[in-house]
Coordinates of C-alpha atoms and ligand atoms in Angstrom, one line a residue:
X266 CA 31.2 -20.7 10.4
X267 CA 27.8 -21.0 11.6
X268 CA 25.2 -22.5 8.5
X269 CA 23.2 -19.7 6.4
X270 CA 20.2 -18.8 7.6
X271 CA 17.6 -17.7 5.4
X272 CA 15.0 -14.7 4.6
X273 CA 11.6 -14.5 4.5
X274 CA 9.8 -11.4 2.1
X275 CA 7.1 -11.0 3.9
X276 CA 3.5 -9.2 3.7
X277 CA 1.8 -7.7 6.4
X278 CA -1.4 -6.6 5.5
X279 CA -2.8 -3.3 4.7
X280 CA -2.8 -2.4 8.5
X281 CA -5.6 -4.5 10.6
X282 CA -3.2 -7.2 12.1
X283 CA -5.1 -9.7 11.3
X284 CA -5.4 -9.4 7.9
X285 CA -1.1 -11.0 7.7
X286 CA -1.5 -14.5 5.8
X287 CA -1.1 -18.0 8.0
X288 CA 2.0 -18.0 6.5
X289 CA 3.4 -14.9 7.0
X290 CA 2.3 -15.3 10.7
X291 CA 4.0 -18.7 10.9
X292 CA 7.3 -16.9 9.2
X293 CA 7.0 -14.3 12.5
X294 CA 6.8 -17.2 15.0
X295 CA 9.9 -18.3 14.2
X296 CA 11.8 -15.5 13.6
X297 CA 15.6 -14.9 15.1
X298 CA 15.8 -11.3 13.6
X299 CA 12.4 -9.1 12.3
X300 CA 13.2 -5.6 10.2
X301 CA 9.7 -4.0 9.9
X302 CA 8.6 -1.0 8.1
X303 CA 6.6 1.7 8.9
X304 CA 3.6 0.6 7.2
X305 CA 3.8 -3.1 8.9
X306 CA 1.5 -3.2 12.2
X307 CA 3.9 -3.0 14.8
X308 CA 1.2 -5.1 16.5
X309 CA 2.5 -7.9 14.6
X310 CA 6.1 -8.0 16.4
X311 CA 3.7 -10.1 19.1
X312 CA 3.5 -12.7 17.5
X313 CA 8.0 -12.9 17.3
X314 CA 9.6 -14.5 19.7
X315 CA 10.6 -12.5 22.5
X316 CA 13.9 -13.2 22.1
X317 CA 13.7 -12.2 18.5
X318 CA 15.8 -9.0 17.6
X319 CA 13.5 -6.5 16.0
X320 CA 15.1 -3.8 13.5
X321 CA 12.9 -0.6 12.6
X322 CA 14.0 0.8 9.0
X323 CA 11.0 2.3 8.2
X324 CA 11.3 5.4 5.8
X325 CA 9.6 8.4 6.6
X326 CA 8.2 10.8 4.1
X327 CA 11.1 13.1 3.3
X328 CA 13.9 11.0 6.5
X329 CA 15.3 7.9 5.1
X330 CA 16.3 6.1 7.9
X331 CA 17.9 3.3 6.6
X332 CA 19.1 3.5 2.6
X333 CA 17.6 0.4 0.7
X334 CA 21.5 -0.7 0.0
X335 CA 21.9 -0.8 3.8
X336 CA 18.7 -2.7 4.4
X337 CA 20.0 -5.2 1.7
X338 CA 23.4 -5.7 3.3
X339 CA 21.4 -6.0 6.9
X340 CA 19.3 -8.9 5.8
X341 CA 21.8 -10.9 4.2
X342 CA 24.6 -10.2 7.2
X343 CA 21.7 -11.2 9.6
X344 CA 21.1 -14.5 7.8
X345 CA 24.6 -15.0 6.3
X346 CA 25.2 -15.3 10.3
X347 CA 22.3 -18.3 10.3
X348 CA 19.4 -16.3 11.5
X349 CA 15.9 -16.5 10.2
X350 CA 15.1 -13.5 9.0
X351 CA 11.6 -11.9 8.5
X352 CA 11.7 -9.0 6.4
X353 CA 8.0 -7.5 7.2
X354 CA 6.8 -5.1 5.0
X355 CA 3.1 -3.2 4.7
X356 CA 0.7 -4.6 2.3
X357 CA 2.2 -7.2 -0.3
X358 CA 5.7 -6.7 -0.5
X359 CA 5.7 -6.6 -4.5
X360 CA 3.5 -4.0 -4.4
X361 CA 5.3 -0.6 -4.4
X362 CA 7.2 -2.8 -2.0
X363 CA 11.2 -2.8 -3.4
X364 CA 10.9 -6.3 -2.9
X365 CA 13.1 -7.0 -6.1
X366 CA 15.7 -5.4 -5.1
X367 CA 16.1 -7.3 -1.8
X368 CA 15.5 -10.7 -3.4
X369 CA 17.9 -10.0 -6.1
X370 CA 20.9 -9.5 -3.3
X371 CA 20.4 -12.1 -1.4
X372 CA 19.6 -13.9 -4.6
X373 CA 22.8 -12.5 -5.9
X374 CA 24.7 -13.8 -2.7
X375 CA 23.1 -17.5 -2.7
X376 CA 21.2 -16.8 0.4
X377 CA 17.7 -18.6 0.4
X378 CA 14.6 -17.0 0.4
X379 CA 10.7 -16.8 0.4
X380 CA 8.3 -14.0 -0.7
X381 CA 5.2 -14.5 1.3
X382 CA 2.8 -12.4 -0.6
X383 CA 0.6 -10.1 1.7
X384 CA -3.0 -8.3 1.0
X385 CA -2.6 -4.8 -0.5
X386 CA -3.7 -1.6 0.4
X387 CA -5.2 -0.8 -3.0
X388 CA -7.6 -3.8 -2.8
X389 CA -8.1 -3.7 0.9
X390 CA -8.5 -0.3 1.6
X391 CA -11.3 -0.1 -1.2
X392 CA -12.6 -3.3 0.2
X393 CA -13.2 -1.5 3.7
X394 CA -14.6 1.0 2.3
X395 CA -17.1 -0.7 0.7
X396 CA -16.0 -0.9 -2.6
X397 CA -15.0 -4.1 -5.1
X398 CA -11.9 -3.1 -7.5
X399 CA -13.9 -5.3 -10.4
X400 CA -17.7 -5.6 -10.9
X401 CA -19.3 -7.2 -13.5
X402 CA -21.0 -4.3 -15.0
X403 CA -18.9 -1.5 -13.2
X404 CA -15.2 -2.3 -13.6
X405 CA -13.8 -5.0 -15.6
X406 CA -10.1 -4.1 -15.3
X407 CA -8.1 -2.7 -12.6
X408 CA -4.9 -1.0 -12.3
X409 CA -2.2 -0.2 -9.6
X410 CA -0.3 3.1 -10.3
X411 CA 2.1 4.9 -7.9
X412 CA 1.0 8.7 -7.7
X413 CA 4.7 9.8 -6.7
X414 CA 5.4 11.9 -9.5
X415 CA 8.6 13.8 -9.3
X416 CA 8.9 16.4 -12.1
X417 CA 12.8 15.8 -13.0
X418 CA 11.4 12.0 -13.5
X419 CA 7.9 11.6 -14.8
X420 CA 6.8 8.4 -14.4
X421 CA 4.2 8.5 -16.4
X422 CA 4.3 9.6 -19.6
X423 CA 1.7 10.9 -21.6
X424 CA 0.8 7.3 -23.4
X425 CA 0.4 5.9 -19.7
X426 CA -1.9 8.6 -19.0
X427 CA -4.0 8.2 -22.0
X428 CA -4.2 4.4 -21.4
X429 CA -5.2 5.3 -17.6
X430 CA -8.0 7.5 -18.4
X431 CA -9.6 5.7 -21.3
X432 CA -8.6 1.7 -20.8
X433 CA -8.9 1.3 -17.2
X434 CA -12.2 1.1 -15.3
X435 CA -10.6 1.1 -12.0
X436 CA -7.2 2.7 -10.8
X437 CA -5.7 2.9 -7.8
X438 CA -3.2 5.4 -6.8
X439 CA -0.9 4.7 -4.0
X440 CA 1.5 7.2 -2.7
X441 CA -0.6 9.9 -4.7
X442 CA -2.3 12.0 -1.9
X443 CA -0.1 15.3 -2.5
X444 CA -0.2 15.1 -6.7
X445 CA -3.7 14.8 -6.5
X446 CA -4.6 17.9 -8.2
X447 CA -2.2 16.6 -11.0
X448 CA -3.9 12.9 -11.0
X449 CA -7.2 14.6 -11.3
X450 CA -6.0 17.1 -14.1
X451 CA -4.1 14.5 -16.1
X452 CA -7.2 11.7 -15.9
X453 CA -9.7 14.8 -17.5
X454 CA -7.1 15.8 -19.9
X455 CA -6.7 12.5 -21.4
X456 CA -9.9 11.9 -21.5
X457 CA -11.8 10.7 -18.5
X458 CA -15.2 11.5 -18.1
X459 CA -15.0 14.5 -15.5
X460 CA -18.2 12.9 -13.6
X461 CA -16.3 9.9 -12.6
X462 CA -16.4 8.7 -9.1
X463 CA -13.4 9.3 -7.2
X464 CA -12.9 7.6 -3.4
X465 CA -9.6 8.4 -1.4
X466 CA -8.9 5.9 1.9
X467 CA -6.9 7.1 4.7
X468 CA -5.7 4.3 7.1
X469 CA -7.9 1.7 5.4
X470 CA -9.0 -0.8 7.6
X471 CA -8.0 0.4 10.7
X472 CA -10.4 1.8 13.2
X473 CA -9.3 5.6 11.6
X474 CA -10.6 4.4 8.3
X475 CA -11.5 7.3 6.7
X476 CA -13.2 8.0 3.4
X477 CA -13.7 11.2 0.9
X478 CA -16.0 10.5 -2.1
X479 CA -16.0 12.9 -5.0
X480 CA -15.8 13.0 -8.5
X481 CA -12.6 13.9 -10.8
X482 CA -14.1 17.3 -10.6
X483 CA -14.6 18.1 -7.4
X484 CA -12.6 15.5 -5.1
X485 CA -10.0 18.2 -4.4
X486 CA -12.7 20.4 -2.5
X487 CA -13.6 17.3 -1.1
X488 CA -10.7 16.2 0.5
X489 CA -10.1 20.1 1.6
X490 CA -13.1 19.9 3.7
X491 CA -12.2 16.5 5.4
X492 CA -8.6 17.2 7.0
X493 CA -9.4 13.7 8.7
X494 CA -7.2 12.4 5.6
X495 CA -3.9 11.7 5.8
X496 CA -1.1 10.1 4.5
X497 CA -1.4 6.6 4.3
X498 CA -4.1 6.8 1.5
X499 CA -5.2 5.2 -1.7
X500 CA -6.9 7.3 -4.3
X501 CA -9.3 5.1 -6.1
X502 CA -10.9 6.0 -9.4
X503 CA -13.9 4.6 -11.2
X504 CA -17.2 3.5 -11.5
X505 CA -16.8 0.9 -9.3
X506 CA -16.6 3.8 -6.8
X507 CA -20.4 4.2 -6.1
X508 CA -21.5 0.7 -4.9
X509 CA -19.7 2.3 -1.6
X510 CA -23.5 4.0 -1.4
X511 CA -24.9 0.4 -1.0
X512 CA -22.0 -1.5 0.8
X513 CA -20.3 0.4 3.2
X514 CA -20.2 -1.9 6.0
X515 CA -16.9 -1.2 7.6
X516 CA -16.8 2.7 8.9
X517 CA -21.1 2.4 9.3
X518 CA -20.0 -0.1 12.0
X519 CA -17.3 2.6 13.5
X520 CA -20.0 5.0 13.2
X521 CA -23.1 3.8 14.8
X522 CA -26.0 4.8 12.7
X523 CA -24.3 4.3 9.7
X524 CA -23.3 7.4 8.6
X525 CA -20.0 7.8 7.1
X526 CA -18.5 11.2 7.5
X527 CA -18.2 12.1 4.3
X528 CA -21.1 10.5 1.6
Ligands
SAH1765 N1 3.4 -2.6 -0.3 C1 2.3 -1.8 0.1 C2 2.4 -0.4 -0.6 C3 3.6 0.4 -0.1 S1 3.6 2.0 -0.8 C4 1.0 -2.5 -0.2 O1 1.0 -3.4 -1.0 O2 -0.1 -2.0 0.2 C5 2.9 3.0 0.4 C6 1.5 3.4 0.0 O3 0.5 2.4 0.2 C7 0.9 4.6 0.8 O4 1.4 5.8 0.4 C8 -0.6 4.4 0.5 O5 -0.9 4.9 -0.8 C9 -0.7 2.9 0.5 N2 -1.2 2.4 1.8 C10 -0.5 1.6 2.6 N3 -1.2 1.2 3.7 C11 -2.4 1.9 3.5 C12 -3.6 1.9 4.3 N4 -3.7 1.3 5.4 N5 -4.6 2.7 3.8 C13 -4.5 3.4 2.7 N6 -3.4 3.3 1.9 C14 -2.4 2.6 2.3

């Protein structure tokens, strides 16, 4: 029996390729068998070898390909037959990222692994945009919430909400474009100052970058009258929100002139 090979959890980036970590580049080099997600840059296969066997098991919105069980069972057959794996996933992987589950299999199984954390979207996207997820004086704490709400399991329960609207500065909402009425609603009702600046990111930093600004009160009119956004985006919410006014550097440079679409 051939030796076990051994998995590597690994990050991608929030979408520009180049924004993958030395090491999760170095993981790619020497892959024998990459299984890549829809949010991972398929730019980044490049950098496999060409020899390298290169599994898509990327979910779409409402089409599973590949059942998280079977992509468990993949990646430890793959390396249980003493390949390197590289398991490439968008962002970080522990972010929103069912990295635990994968871990724990092959942890379950004794086959070595590494999680090579990556950059998230709900830093990054807010980055290119042009705005910091903590400021000294606009946002001293910063949380990352998943907006997919499904009504036979609320995930968020009225305490969460409460502590969302009133001990947070910053949130950021991935997976949240579709429940943003309810986002919006729930923040106000618990509490949140209406007036609060809302962005949402679509395809943050990749040359689509697009940005809505808004507050909790009007950001769904917003986003109606920008049908540029869509799905991947991060809703971000908070004060920090308006130093986009002075530091948007990424879409002015798309935009020559420097105007975004949308401030
Ligand atoms: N592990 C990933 C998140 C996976 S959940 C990470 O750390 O970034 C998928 C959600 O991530 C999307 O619905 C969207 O909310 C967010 N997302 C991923 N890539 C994005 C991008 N380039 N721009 C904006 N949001 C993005």
């Amino acid at each position: 029996m051939s030796q076990t090979g051994k998995v590597y959890l690994v990050g991608a980036g929030p979408g520009d390729p180049k924004l993958i970590t030395v090491k999760g580049l170095e993981c790619l080099q020497q892959a024998d068998v990459v299984v890549y997600d829809r949010l991972a840059n398929p730019a980044l296969l490049e950098h496999a070898p060409e020899t390298a066997e290169r599994i898509y098991c990327g979910k779409l919105p409402d089409n599973h390909t590949l059942k998280q069980e079977k992509i468990n069972e993949l990646l430890a057959e793959k390396a249980l037959a003493g390949n390197v794996v590289v398991r490439l996933k968008g962002g970080d992987p522990c972010v929103f990222g069912r990295v635990g589950e994968e871990a724990e299999h092959l942890a379950r199984l004794g086959i070595p692994f590494e999680i090579v954390p990556g950059v998230t979207a709900g830093i990054a996207a807010p980055a290119y945009a042009g705005i910091p997820v903590t400021h000294r004086e606009h946002g001293s704490s910063f949380a990352v919430v998943t907006g997919h709400l499904r009504e036979d399991k609320p995930e968020l329960a009225t305490e969460k909400w409460r502590a969302l609207a009133n001990g947070i500065d910053t949130v950021a909402f991935y997976m949240g474009v579709a429940n943003l009425p309810l986002i919006r609603s729930q923040l106000i009702l618990h509490g949140r100052d209406p007036q609060t600046p809302v962005a949402v990111i679509a395809w943050g930093t990749l040359p689509q970058q697009t940005t809505v600004t808004g507050t909790l009160s009007d950001i769904e009119e917003r986003l109606a009258e920008n049908s540029q956004i869509t799905n991947p985006a991060i809703i971000l919410v908070g004060d920090v929100v308006q130093l986009r006014e002075r530091i948007n550097w990424f879409e002015s440079a798309l935009t020559p002139g420097g105007t975004a679409v949308n401030q």
